[in-house]
Tab-separated table of C-alpha atoms in Angstrom:
chain	number	residue	atom	x	y	z
Y	35	MET	CA	-3.199	-11.950	19.104
Y	36	LEU	CA	-5.044	-10.507	16.229
Y	37	LEU	CA	-6.283	-12.050	13.069
Y	38	THR	CA	-8.515	-9.526	10.664
Y	39	LEU	CA	-10.572	-11.397	7.482
Y	40	SER	CA	-11.038	-9.030	4.998
Y	41	THR	CA	-13.115	-8.808	1.596
Y	42	THR	CA	-14.031	-6.899	-1.206
Y	43	TYR	CA	-16.793	-8.485	-2.409
Y	44	GLU	CA	-19.948	-6.401	-2.376
Y	45	PRO	CA	-21.819	-6.234	-0.416
Y	46	ALA	CA	-19.288	-7.391	1.300
Y	47	THR	CA	-20.777	-7.083	4.373
Y	48	ASP	CA	-22.110	-10.411	3.498
Y	49	LEU	CA	-19.144	-11.406	5.283
Y	50	GLY	CA	-21.131	-11.470	8.642
Y	51	PHE	CA	-23.947	-14.452	7.573
Y	52	LEU	CA	-20.544	-16.569	6.467
Y	53	LEU	CA	-18.854	-15.489	9.700
Y	54	HIS	CA	-22.824	-16.295	11.437
Y	55	LYS	CA	-21.186	-12.990	13.407
Y	56	ASN	CA	-23.071	-9.471	13.139
Y	57	PRO	CA	-20.983	-7.048	11.962
Y	58	ALA	CA	-23.191	-3.793	13.584
Y	59	ARG	CA	-21.731	-5.480	17.645
Y	60	ALA	CA	-18.885	-6.766	19.210
Y	61	GLN	CA	-18.639	-10.089	20.388
Y	62	GLN	CA	-17.104	-12.541	23.079
Y	63	THR	CA	-16.308	-15.824	23.966
Y	64	GLN	CA	-14.867	-17.375	26.948
Y	65	LEU	CA	-12.494	-19.777	26.815
Y	66	PRO	CA	-9.879	-21.649	29.070
Y	67	VAL	CA	-6.767	-19.618	28.490
Y	68	GLY	CA	-8.268	-16.179	28.152
Y	69	THR	CA	-11.143	-14.469	26.210
Y	70	ALA	CA	-12.000	-14.404	22.131
Y	71	HIS	CA	-13.411	-11.049	21.075
Y	72	VAL	CA	-14.383	-10.517	17.613
Y	73	PHE	CA	-15.218	-7.165	16.232
Y	74	TYR	CA	-15.293	-5.644	13.157
Y	75	PRO	CA	-13.079	-2.252	12.640
Y	76	GLU	CA	-14.569	-1.976	9.226
Y	77	ALA	CA	-17.537	-2.644	7.390
Y	78	THR	CA	-19.483	-0.778	4.273
Y	79	SER	CA	-20.508	-2.234	1.096
Y	80	GLU	CA	-17.288	-2.234	-0.238
Y	81	ARG	CA	-14.869	-3.408	1.901
Y	82	CYS	CA	-15.582	-5.232	5.426
Y	83	THR	CA	-13.186	-6.625	7.815
Y	84	ALA	CA	-13.859	-9.469	10.814
Y	85	ALA	CA	-10.620	-8.907	13.528
Y	86	LEU	CA	-10.809	-12.360	16.022
Y	87	LEU	CA	-8.988	-10.443	19.013
Y	88	LEU	CA	-7.692	-13.339	21.902
Y	89	GLU	CA	-7.240	-11.437	24.942
Y	90	VAL	CA	-4.688	-14.100	26.699
Y	91	ASP	CA	-5.434	-14.485	31.082
Y	92	PRO	CA	-1.636	-15.238	32.045
Y	93	VAL	CA	-3.223	-17.433	35.087
Y	94	GLY	CA	-5.428	-19.595	32.727
Y	95	LEU	CA	-1.718	-19.853	30.673
Y	96	ALA	CA	0.180	-21.092	33.286
Y	97	ARG	CA	-2.824	-23.770	33.934
Y	98	THR	CA	-2.534	-25.266	30.354
Y	99	ASP	CA	-1.014	-28.450	30.102
Y	100	GLY	CA	1.822	-28.145	27.370
Y	101	PHE	CA	3.205	-24.388	28.713
Y	102	VAL	CA	5.456	-25.806	31.773
Y	103	LEU	CA	7.257	-21.957	31.265
Y	104	GLY	CA	3.716	-20.621	30.938
Y	105	GLN	CA	4.152	-18.176	34.386
Y	106	TYR	CA	7.168	-17.387	32.824
Y	107	VAL	CA	8.113	-14.230	30.725
Y	108	ASN	CA	7.395	-15.672	27.074
Y	109	ASP	CA	5.037	-14.729	23.482
Y	110	ARG	CA	2.811	-17.026	24.062
Y	111	PRO	CA	0.100	-14.311	24.896
Y	112	TYR	CA	0.965	-12.769	21.740
Y	113	ALA	CA	2.151	-13.984	18.344
Y	114	ALA	CA	-0.399	-16.319	17.166
Y	115	SER	CA	-0.111	-20.196	17.958
Y	116	SER	CA	-2.662	-23.139	18.649
Y	117	LEU	CA	-4.250	-20.784	21.371
Y	118	LEU	CA	-5.648	-18.771	18.596
Y	119	ALA	CA	-6.811	-21.686	16.172
Y	120	VAL	CA	-8.933	-23.134	18.718
Y	121	ALA	CA	-10.371	-19.792	19.572
Y	122	LEU	CA	-10.994	-19.695	15.944
Y	123	GLY	CA	-12.018	-23.411	15.464
Y	124	LYS	CA	-14.423	-22.082	18.415
Y	125	VAL	CA	-16.227	-18.363	17.552
Y	126	PHE	CA	-16.486	-19.757	13.796
Y	127	ALA	CA	-17.396	-23.031	13.627
Y	128	SER	CA	-20.754	-23.270	11.465
Y	129	ALA	CA	-18.215	-20.828	9.034
Y	130	ARG	CA	-15.650	-23.199	8.796
Y	131	ARG	CA	-18.139	-26.554	7.649
Y	132	GLY	CA	-19.705	-24.268	5.127
Y	133	ILE	CA	-22.718	-23.356	7.156
Y	134	SER	CA	-25.189	-20.277	6.026
Y	135	ARG	CA	-28.343	-20.245	6.417
Y	136	GLU	CA	-29.125	-16.776	5.130
Y	137	ARG	CA	-26.281	-16.152	2.628
Y	138	ALA	CA	-26.159	-20.426	1.187
Y	139	ASP	CA	-24.722	-19.075	-2.423
Y	140	LEU	CA	-21.722	-18.011	-1.399
Y	141	VAL	CA	-20.593	-20.307	0.525
Y	142	ASP	CA	-19.289	-22.052	-2.302
Y	143	ARG	CA	-18.304	-19.592	-4.140
Y	144	PRO	CA	-14.652	-18.037	-3.976
Y	145	LEU	CA	-13.883	-14.466	-2.577
Y	146	PRO	CA	-11.304	-12.103	-2.777
Y	147	LEU	CA	-10.141	-12.077	0.632
Y	148	GLU	CA	-7.416	-10.848	3.302
Y	149	ILE	CA	-5.768	-11.953	5.798
Y	150	ARG	CA	-3.282	-10.727	8.156
Y	151	LEU	CA	-1.544	-11.841	11.281
Y	152	PRO	CA	0.768	-8.936	11.817
Y	153	ALA	CA	2.198	-11.800	14.776
Y	154	LEU	CA	2.674	-14.601	13.448
Y	155	SER	CA	4.882	-17.528	15.332
Y	156	CYS	CA	6.453	-19.117	12.782
Y	157	ARG	CA	9.438	-21.831	13.209
Y	158	GLY	CA	10.916	-22.337	9.737
Y	159	GLY	CA	10.544	-18.812	9.487
Y	160	ALA	CA	8.652	-16.710	6.219
Y	161	ASP	CA	10.246	-19.473	4.130
Y	162	LEU	CA	7.882	-21.713	5.268
Y	163	ALA	CA	5.364	-19.550	5.780
Y	164	ARG	CA	5.209	-19.477	2.139
Y	165	ARG	CA	5.502	-23.395	1.745
Y	166	PHE	CA	2.444	-23.853	4.050
Y	167	PHE	CA	-0.075	-20.875	1.762
Y	168	ALA	CA	0.955	-20.793	-1.637
Y	169	PRO	CA	0.000	-24.077	-2.872
Y	170	LEU	CA	-3.043	-23.729	-1.642
Y	171	GLY	CA	-3.866	-20.837	-3.940
Y	172	TRP	CA	-2.474	-17.873	-1.776
Y	173	ASP	CA	-0.503	-14.939	-2.991
Y	174	VAL	CA	1.744	-14.686	0.349
Y	175	ASP	CA	4.078	-11.491	1.721
Y	176	ALA	CA	5.582	-12.874	5.116
Y	177	ARG	CA	7.858	-11.058	6.676
Y	178	PRO	CA	10.100	-11.897	8.728
Y	179	VAL	CA	9.998	-9.209	12.288
Y	180	LEU	CA	13.080	-8.033	13.371
Y	181	LEU	CA	14.054	-8.208	16.574
Y	182	ASP	CA	14.880	-4.772	19.639
Y	183	PRO	CA	18.021	-3.933	18.354
Y	184	PRO	CA	17.821	-4.655	14.800
Y	185	GLU	CA	21.426	-6.157	15.495
Y	186	TRP	CA	20.135	-9.102	16.951
Y	187	GLY	CA	18.265	-10.284	13.637
Y	188	ALA	CA	14.791	-11.426	13.064
Y	189	SER	CA	13.386	-13.223	14.845
Y	190	SER	CA	10.933	-16.727	14.791
Y	191	THR	CA	8.101	-14.281	14.376
Y	192	VAL	CA	6.289	-13.781	10.925
Y	193	ASP	CA	4.067	-10.685	10.171
Y	194	LEU	CA	1.885	-12.210	7.334
Y	195	ARG	CA	-0.777	-11.250	4.739
Y	196	LEU	CA	-2.594	-13.600	2.165
Y	197	THR	CA	-4.624	-12.840	-0.430
Y	198	GLY	CA	-6.709	-14.252	-2.914
Y	199	ARG	CA	-9.491	-15.829	-3.892
Y	200	GLN	CA	-11.229	-18.276	-1.261
Y	201	ARG	CA	-13.913	-19.850	-0.257
Y	202	VAL	CA	-14.786	-18.544	3.828
Y	203	ALA	CA	-14.112	-21.988	5.135
Y	204	ASP	CA	-11.871	-22.841	2.868
Y	205	ALA	CA	-9.849	-19.853	3.805
Y	206	LEU	CA	-10.373	-20.539	8.241
Y	207	ASN	CA	-9.584	-24.490	7.661
Y	208	HIS	CA	-6.074	-23.714	5.939
Y	209	LEU	CA	-5.425	-21.709	8.933
Y	210	TYR	CA	-7.137	-24.087	11.609
Y	211	VAL	CA	-4.762	-26.055	10.701
Y	212	ALA	CA	-1.585	-23.731	10.135
Y	213	LEU	CA	-1.267	-21.681	12.902
Y	214	PRO	CA	-0.446	-24.711	15.388
Y	215	VAL	CA	1.943	-26.381	12.570
Y	216	LEU	CA	4.424	-23.266	11.672
Y	217	ASP	CA	4.140	-22.601	15.474
Y	218	ASP	CA	5.682	-26.786	15.803
Y	219	ALA	CA	3.644	-26.885	19.588
Y	220	LYS	CA	0.304	-27.448	20.599
Y	221	HIS	CA	-0.943	-26.081	24.374
Y	222	TYR	CA	-3.241	-28.890	25.274
Y	223	TRP	CA	-2.337	-32.945	24.915
Y	224	VAL	CA	-2.465	-34.394	20.974
Y	225	GLY	CA	-4.625	-37.725	20.800
Y	226	THR	CA	-5.790	-39.697	18.398
Y	227	ASP	CA	-9.141	-37.312	18.545
Y	228	GLU	CA	-6.502	-34.910	16.902
Y	229	ILE	CA	-6.089	-37.164	13.790
Y	230	ASP	CA	-10.092	-36.789	12.921
Y	231	LYS	CA	-9.868	-32.486	13.112
Y	232	LEU	CA	-6.662	-32.719	10.871
Y	233	ILE	CA	-8.703	-34.699	8.552
Y	234	ARG	CA	-11.787	-32.770	8.298
Y	235	ALA	CA	-10.080	-29.607	8.300
Y	236	GLY	CA	-7.979	-30.559	5.465
Y	237	SER	CA	-10.245	-31.591	2.836
Y	238	GLY	CA	-9.677	-31.320	-0.410
Y	239	TRP	CA	-6.317	-30.153	0.045
Y	240	LEU	CA	-3.975	-32.124	2.489
Y	241	ALA	CA	-3.580	-35.046	0.339
Y	242	THR	CA	-2.367	-33.150	-2.136
Y	243	HIS	CA	-0.039	-30.207	-0.119
Y	244	PRO	CA	3.830	-30.930	-1.394
Y	245	GLU	CA	4.324	-30.218	2.464
Y	246	ARG	CA	2.219	-32.804	4.246
Y	247	ASP	CA	4.408	-34.919	5.583
Y	248	LEU	CA	5.598	-31.743	7.758
Y	249	ILE	CA	1.437	-30.701	8.083
Y	250	ALA	CA	0.968	-33.819	9.639
Y	251	HIS	CA	3.979	-35.135	11.724
Y	252	ARG	CA	3.733	-31.528	13.077
Y	253	TYR	CA	0.009	-30.892	14.215
Y	254	LEU	CA	0.107	-33.906	15.652
Y	255	ALA	CA	2.682	-32.834	17.360
Y	256	HIS	CA	6.033	-35.193	16.445
Y	257	GLN	CA	4.108	-38.673	17.225
Y	258	ARG	CA	5.422	-40.474	14.350
Y	259	SER	CA	2.352	-43.193	15.243
Y	260	LEU	CA	-0.646	-40.292	14.709
Y	261	SER	CA	1.600	-38.770	11.777
Y	262	ARG	CA	1.441	-42.298	9.779
Y	263	VAL	CA	-2.096	-43.050	10.632
Y	264	ALA	CA	-2.910	-39.831	9.306
Y	265	LEU	CA	-0.978	-40.258	6.305
Y	266	GLU	CA	-2.645	-43.814	5.565
Y	267	ARG	CA	-6.134	-42.119	5.346
Y	268	LEU	CA	-5.365	-39.896	2.737
Y	269	GLY	CA	-4.408	-42.494	0.941
Y	270	LEU	CA	-0.912	-41.796	1.596
Y	271	ASP	CA	1.267	-45.327	3.414
Y	272	GLU	CA	4.625	-45.337	1.844
Y	273	PRO	CA	6.994	-44.690	4.647
Y	274	ASP	CA	9.343	-41.959	5.212
Y	275	ASP	CA	12.949	-41.695	5.993
Y	276	PRO	CA	13.315	-41.132	9.675
Y	277	SER	CA	14.085	-37.142	9.725
Y	278	PRO	CA	10.558	-36.248	9.990
Y	279	ASP	CA	11.425	-32.283	8.646
Y	280	ARG	CA	12.986	-33.536	5.725
Y	281	PRO	CA	10.035	-36.156	5.041
Y	282	LEU	CA	10.715	-38.784	1.824
Y	283	ASN	CA	7.761	-36.916	-0.200
Y	284	ARG	CA	8.831	-33.373	-0.061
Y	285	VAL	CA	12.804	-34.633	-1.000
Y	286	ARG	CA	11.346	-36.518	-4.174
Y	287	GLN	CA	9.169	-33.576	-5.271
Y	288	GLU	CA	12.485	-31.669	-4.434
Y	289	ALA	CA	14.759	-33.627	-6.705
Y	290	VAL	CA	11.912	-34.099	-9.644
Y	291	LEU	CA	11.650	-30.063	-9.526
Y	292	ASP	CA	15.601	-29.576	-9.758
Y	293	ALA	CA	15.802	-32.181	-12.633
Y	294	LEU	CA	13.050	-30.366	-14.601
Y	295	ARG	CA	14.113	-27.040	-14.413
Y	296	ALA	CA	18.258	-27.879	-15.161
Y	297	ALA	CA	16.397	-29.124	-18.217
Y	298	GLY	CA	14.680	-25.817	-19.059
Y	299	ALA	CA	11.543	-27.212	-19.507
Y	300	SER	CA	8.322	-25.538	-19.630
Y	301	ARG	CA	5.661	-27.468	-20.799
Y	302	VAL	CA	5.825	-30.525	-18.210
Y	303	ILE	CA	3.467	-33.516	-18.736
Y	304	ASP	CA	2.552	-34.945	-14.997
Y	305	LEU	CA	1.401	-38.702	-15.846
Y	306	GLY	CA	0.265	-40.984	-13.258
Y	307	ALA	CA	-0.925	-37.514	-11.807
Y	308	GLY	CA	-3.584	-39.043	-9.713
Y	309	SER	CA	-5.145	-35.845	-7.361
Y	310	GLY	CA	-2.511	-33.774	-8.291
Y	311	ALA	CA	0.768	-34.595	-5.498
Y	312	LEU	CA	3.189	-33.221	-7.649
Y	313	ILE	CA	1.193	-30.525	-9.063
Y	314	PRO	CA	1.249	-27.286	-6.396
Y	315	ALA	CA	5.019	-27.703	-6.453
Y	316	LEU	CA	4.166	-26.803	-10.442
Y	317	LEU	CA	2.111	-24.321	-9.797
Y	318	ALA	CA	4.093	-22.666	-7.552
Y	319	ASP	CA	6.888	-22.178	-9.520
Y	320	PRO	CA	6.003	-19.587	-12.851
Y	321	ARG	CA	8.660	-20.854	-14.886
Y	322	PHE	CA	6.196	-23.963	-15.601
Y	323	THR	CA	4.068	-22.299	-18.264
Y	324	GLU	CA	2.113	-25.489	-18.803
Y	325	ILE	CA	0.721	-27.856	-16.827
Y	326	VAL	CA	-0.993	-31.429	-17.874
Y	327	GLY	CA	-1.635	-33.653	-15.200
Y	328	VAL	CA	-3.140	-37.032	-16.709
Y	329	ASP	CA	-4.164	-40.106	-14.629
Y	330	VAL	CA	-6.196	-43.221	-15.964
Y	331	SER	CA	-8.526	-43.154	-13.007
Y	332	ALA	CA	-11.843	-40.387	-14.090
Y	333	GLY	CA	-12.512	-40.136	-9.694
Y	334	ALA	CA	-8.663	-39.077	-8.956
Y	335	LEU	CA	-8.917	-36.769	-11.413
Y	336	ALA	CA	-12.357	-34.769	-10.065
Y	337	ALA	CA	-10.807	-35.088	-6.871
Y	338	ALA	CA	-7.984	-32.455	-8.578
Y	339	ALA	CA	-10.282	-30.269	-10.215
Y	340	ARG	CA	-12.282	-29.756	-7.220
Y	341	ARG	CA	-9.113	-28.551	-5.339
Y	342	PHE	CA	-7.540	-26.439	-7.818
Y	343	ASP	CA	-10.557	-25.190	-9.231
Y	344	ARG	CA	-10.416	-22.688	-6.304
Y	345	LEU	CA	-7.171	-21.399	-7.441
Y	346	PRO	CA	-6.387	-18.000	-9.075
Y	347	GLU	CA	-7.513	-17.428	-12.733
Y	348	ARG	CA	-3.835	-17.088	-13.732
Y	349	GLN	CA	-2.655	-20.467	-12.059
Y	350	ARG	CA	-6.078	-22.403	-13.725
Y	351	ALA	CA	-5.370	-21.344	-16.773
Y	352	ARG	CA	-2.121	-23.650	-16.743
Y	353	LEU	CA	-3.064	-26.406	-15.819
Y	354	ALA	CA	-4.939	-29.132	-17.777
Y	355	LEU	CA	-5.869	-32.377	-16.397
Y	356	PRO	CA	-7.171	-34.723	-19.111
Y	357	GLN	CA	-7.895	-38.305	-18.897
Y	358	SER	CA	-5.482	-41.393	-20.321
Y	359	ALA	CA	-4.499	-44.554	-20.232
Y	360	LEU	CA	-0.539	-44.757	-19.314
Y	361	THR	CA	-0.174	-47.385	-21.741
Y	362	TYR	CA	-2.053	-46.278	-24.880
Y	363	THR	CA	-0.684	-44.187	-27.678
Y	364	ASP	CA	-2.176	-40.243	-26.816
Y	365	ALA	CA	-1.889	-37.832	-29.328
Y	366	ARG	CA	-2.744	-35.117	-26.786
Y	367	LEU	CA	1.015	-35.758	-25.388
Y	368	ARG	CA	2.857	-34.658	-28.502
Y	369	GLY	CA	5.440	-31.806	-27.867
Y	370	TYR	CA	5.939	-30.956	-24.761
Y	371	ASP	CA	9.525	-30.449	-22.857
Y	372	ALA	CA	9.063	-33.158	-20.673
Y	373	ALA	CA	7.196	-36.099	-18.646
Y	374	VAL	CA	7.142	-37.166	-15.305
Y	375	LEU	CA	6.392	-40.352	-14.240
Y	376	MET	CA	7.098	-40.387	-10.051
Y	377	GLU	CA	6.458	-43.335	-8.098
Y	378	VAL	CA	3.680	-44.824	-11.375
Y	379	VAL	CA	6.227	-47.805	-12.996
Y	380	GLU	CA	5.889	-49.765	-10.346
Y	381	HIS	CA	2.353	-49.649	-10.318
Y	382	VAL	CA	1.713	-51.373	-13.151
Y	383	ASP	CA	1.565	-54.681	-14.091
Y	384	PRO	CA	5.620	-56.246	-15.614
Y	385	ASP	CA	3.673	-56.988	-18.662
Y	386	ARG	CA	2.382	-53.946	-19.517
Y	387	LEU	CA	6.464	-51.831	-19.282
Y	388	PRO	CA	6.561	-52.633	-22.881
Y	389	ALA	CA	3.033	-51.158	-23.896
Y	390	LEU	CA	4.258	-48.105	-21.583
Y	391	GLU	CA	7.955	-47.902	-22.905
Y	392	GLN	CA	6.159	-47.221	-26.042
Y	393	ALA	CA	3.351	-44.750	-25.154
Y	394	VAL	CA	6.043	-42.169	-23.083
Y	395	PHE	CA	9.270	-42.735	-25.296
Y	396	GLY	CA	8.151	-43.495	-28.735
Y	397	ALA	CA	5.207	-41.821	-29.258
Y	398	ALA	CA	5.049	-39.029	-26.707
Y	399	ALA	CA	8.753	-38.542	-26.834
Y	400	PRO	CA	8.876	-35.361	-25.000
Y	401	ALA	CA	13.210	-34.278	-24.742
Y	402	THR	CA	13.124	-35.512	-21.341
Y	403	VAL	CA	11.389	-37.425	-18.847
Y	404	ILE	CA	12.454	-37.966	-15.685
Y	405	VAL	CA	11.268	-41.199	-14.074
Y	406	THR	CA	11.298	-42.304	-9.697
Y	407	THR	CA	10.702	-45.548	-8.216
Y	408	PRO	CA	11.376	-47.355	-4.992
Y	409	ASN	CA	14.356	-49.081	-4.147
Y	410	ALA	CA	13.932	-52.443	-3.103
Y	411	GLU	CA	16.867	-53.115	-1.467
Y	412	HIS	CA	16.236	-49.763	0.874
Y	413	ASN	CA	13.503	-51.637	2.740
Y	414	VAL	CA	14.802	-53.379	5.054
Y	415	ARG	CA	15.721	-50.697	6.508
Y	416	TYR	CA	11.808	-49.489	7.869
Y	417	PRO	CA	10.819	-51.817	11.032
Y	418	GLY	CA	7.810	-53.838	10.444
Y	419	LEU	CA	7.934	-53.211	6.670
Y	420	THR	CA	7.279	-57.250	4.884
Y	421	GLY	CA	6.323	-57.253	1.760
Y	422	PHE	CA	5.833	-53.281	-1.194
Y	423	ARG	CA	5.673	-50.412	0.140
Y	424	HIS	CA	2.147	-49.799	-1.292
Y	425	ARG	CA	-0.446	-52.074	-0.783
Y	426	ASP	CA	-1.064	-51.301	-4.542
Y	427	HIS	CA	2.828	-51.949	-6.270
Y	428	ARG	CA	3.388	-54.398	-8.378
Y	429	PHE	CA	6.870	-54.751	-8.130
Y	430	GLU	CA	9.562	-52.689	-6.381
Y	431	TRP	CA	13.095	-52.948	-8.225
Y	432	THR	CA	16.420	-52.770	-6.740
Y	433	ARG	CA	18.970	-50.878	-7.997
Y	434	ALA	CA	21.248	-53.405	-10.732
Y	435	GLU	CA	17.561	-53.844	-12.181
Y	436	PHE	CA	16.280	-50.237	-12.238
Y	437	ALA	CA	19.747	-49.415	-13.987
Y	438	ALA	CA	19.112	-52.356	-17.111
Y	439	TRP	CA	14.886	-51.106	-17.420
Y	440	THR	CA	16.481	-47.429	-17.716
Y	441	ASP	CA	19.418	-48.354	-20.034
Y	442	SER	CA	17.197	-50.594	-22.440
Y	443	VAL	CA	14.696	-47.791	-22.689
Y	444	ALA	CA	17.212	-45.482	-23.442
Y	445	ARG	CA	19.029	-47.358	-26.261
Y	446	ARG	CA	15.669	-48.285	-28.067
Y	447	HIS	CA	14.554	-44.818	-28.356
Y	448	GLY	CA	17.079	-42.850	-28.251
Y	449	TYR	CA	17.740	-40.627	-25.050
Y	450	THR	CA	20.899	-40.917	-23.108
Y	451	VAL	CA	20.025	-41.595	-19.639
Y	452	VAL	CA	21.833	-40.241	-15.731
Y	453	ARG	CA	20.276	-42.157	-12.673
Y	454	LYS	CA	20.307	-40.138	-9.365
Y	455	ALA	CA	20.194	-41.164	-5.532
Y	456	VAL	CA	16.616	-39.237	-4.051
Y	457	GLY	CA	17.417	-39.393	0.232
Y	458	ALA	CA	19.718	-40.647	2.610
Y	459	ASP	CA	22.199	-43.021	0.405
Y	460	ASP	CA	22.894	-45.727	2.914
Y	461	PRO	CA	26.184	-46.910	2.277
Y	462	GLU	CA	24.564	-50.533	2.048
Y	463	VAL	CA	21.173	-50.901	0.709
Y	464	GLY	CA	21.503	-47.394	-1.342
Y	465	PRO	CA	18.911	-44.651	-0.935
Y	466	PRO	CA	15.006	-44.794	-0.381
Y	467	THR	CA	14.262	-43.578	-3.793
Y	468	GLN	CA	15.888	-44.015	-7.547
Y	469	LEU	CA	15.651	-41.840	-10.384
Y	470	ALA	CA	16.712	-41.181	-13.817
Y	471	VAL	CA	17.140	-38.565	-16.165
Y	472	PHE	CA	16.707	-39.566	-19.477
Y	473	SER	CA	17.446	-37.090	-22.425
Y	474	ARG	CA	17.292	-37.037	-26.049
């Protein structure tokens, strides 16, 4: 299995200092499943390419836990998977940590990079590869590899090419997490130590990734107890629907995006944006030409700024992150097509809700306002849950309470309102999330 990493930064051979691998000679590293080779097919001042080739030992593979059918014919020695992730983690350990004594000035500098994985095992196909890498700032060219004969259709293997300006350390950590997640398998036993690996490799981007629930669940081998701990450590401790491949956070974001598209919005304010959970999905859709993430927390906005500062310039130009309190009128927030309050109102003290209402619906007054909030009635469907779904919630509304509040707000400020279910709509207790779309 093969991975190549190229740059056109000049002098391009400085890539060797960041990877801690000399372009002038090939190097080998022995692993339990075979031999990892690092070499440079090209190394000039204009362009430099480092290649990681994993030569799998069939005997070693058959002895590895997790591949009970490893002794039979399969794609494990050829399609990039967790085997390649382990090799990448081993041979580029210092590079992943962002260490370079010789070129310390380059460690934190986004460089023009191109990554190629000609055979990537991807359960979910090219679309999932795009959903993983595009929110991280990569331009993604993902093409399914056709079977032979072609009439058999496409395989689960993808020919992947990524281009963008990234820190080398970030690029390697993106791959380190992506390989086992997209393959949806690990060739070794997954325990609690894997949580630490995920948190370290996902530092600065995983918490705000729109697919973070799926990433955590797959990376931790579908062990919900482990993925729940990982999400708690990321500050994302809301329970999800039972289906691991359709996490509630993802379903909610899709519902909000659908409502924005239906409203024809292009200039959008994300109110209570925090560290930017919704922003990657907004940036991934070019129809949203101006995106403003607003929060009262300077720390959350600083974290978001660090994360999004690594995006290509054309995407960064569409984003602003001003600090503002949602319970105070702010003239900067007027004139936008739509405002989103996604899982925000329940964090506001009830006696401050009228101030939020006036600031958003009265003063800012966008053409469309989208509000989501938990449905308190659905909490009985979460085993072991006592109290509210999040430690910072001030209240959680039933469907009737949410309907009463949305109707009264719409009436006072000249909007119409439509409410929708988000997630599986339980016939007894309703959906886990309730959504309202206000239109002027």
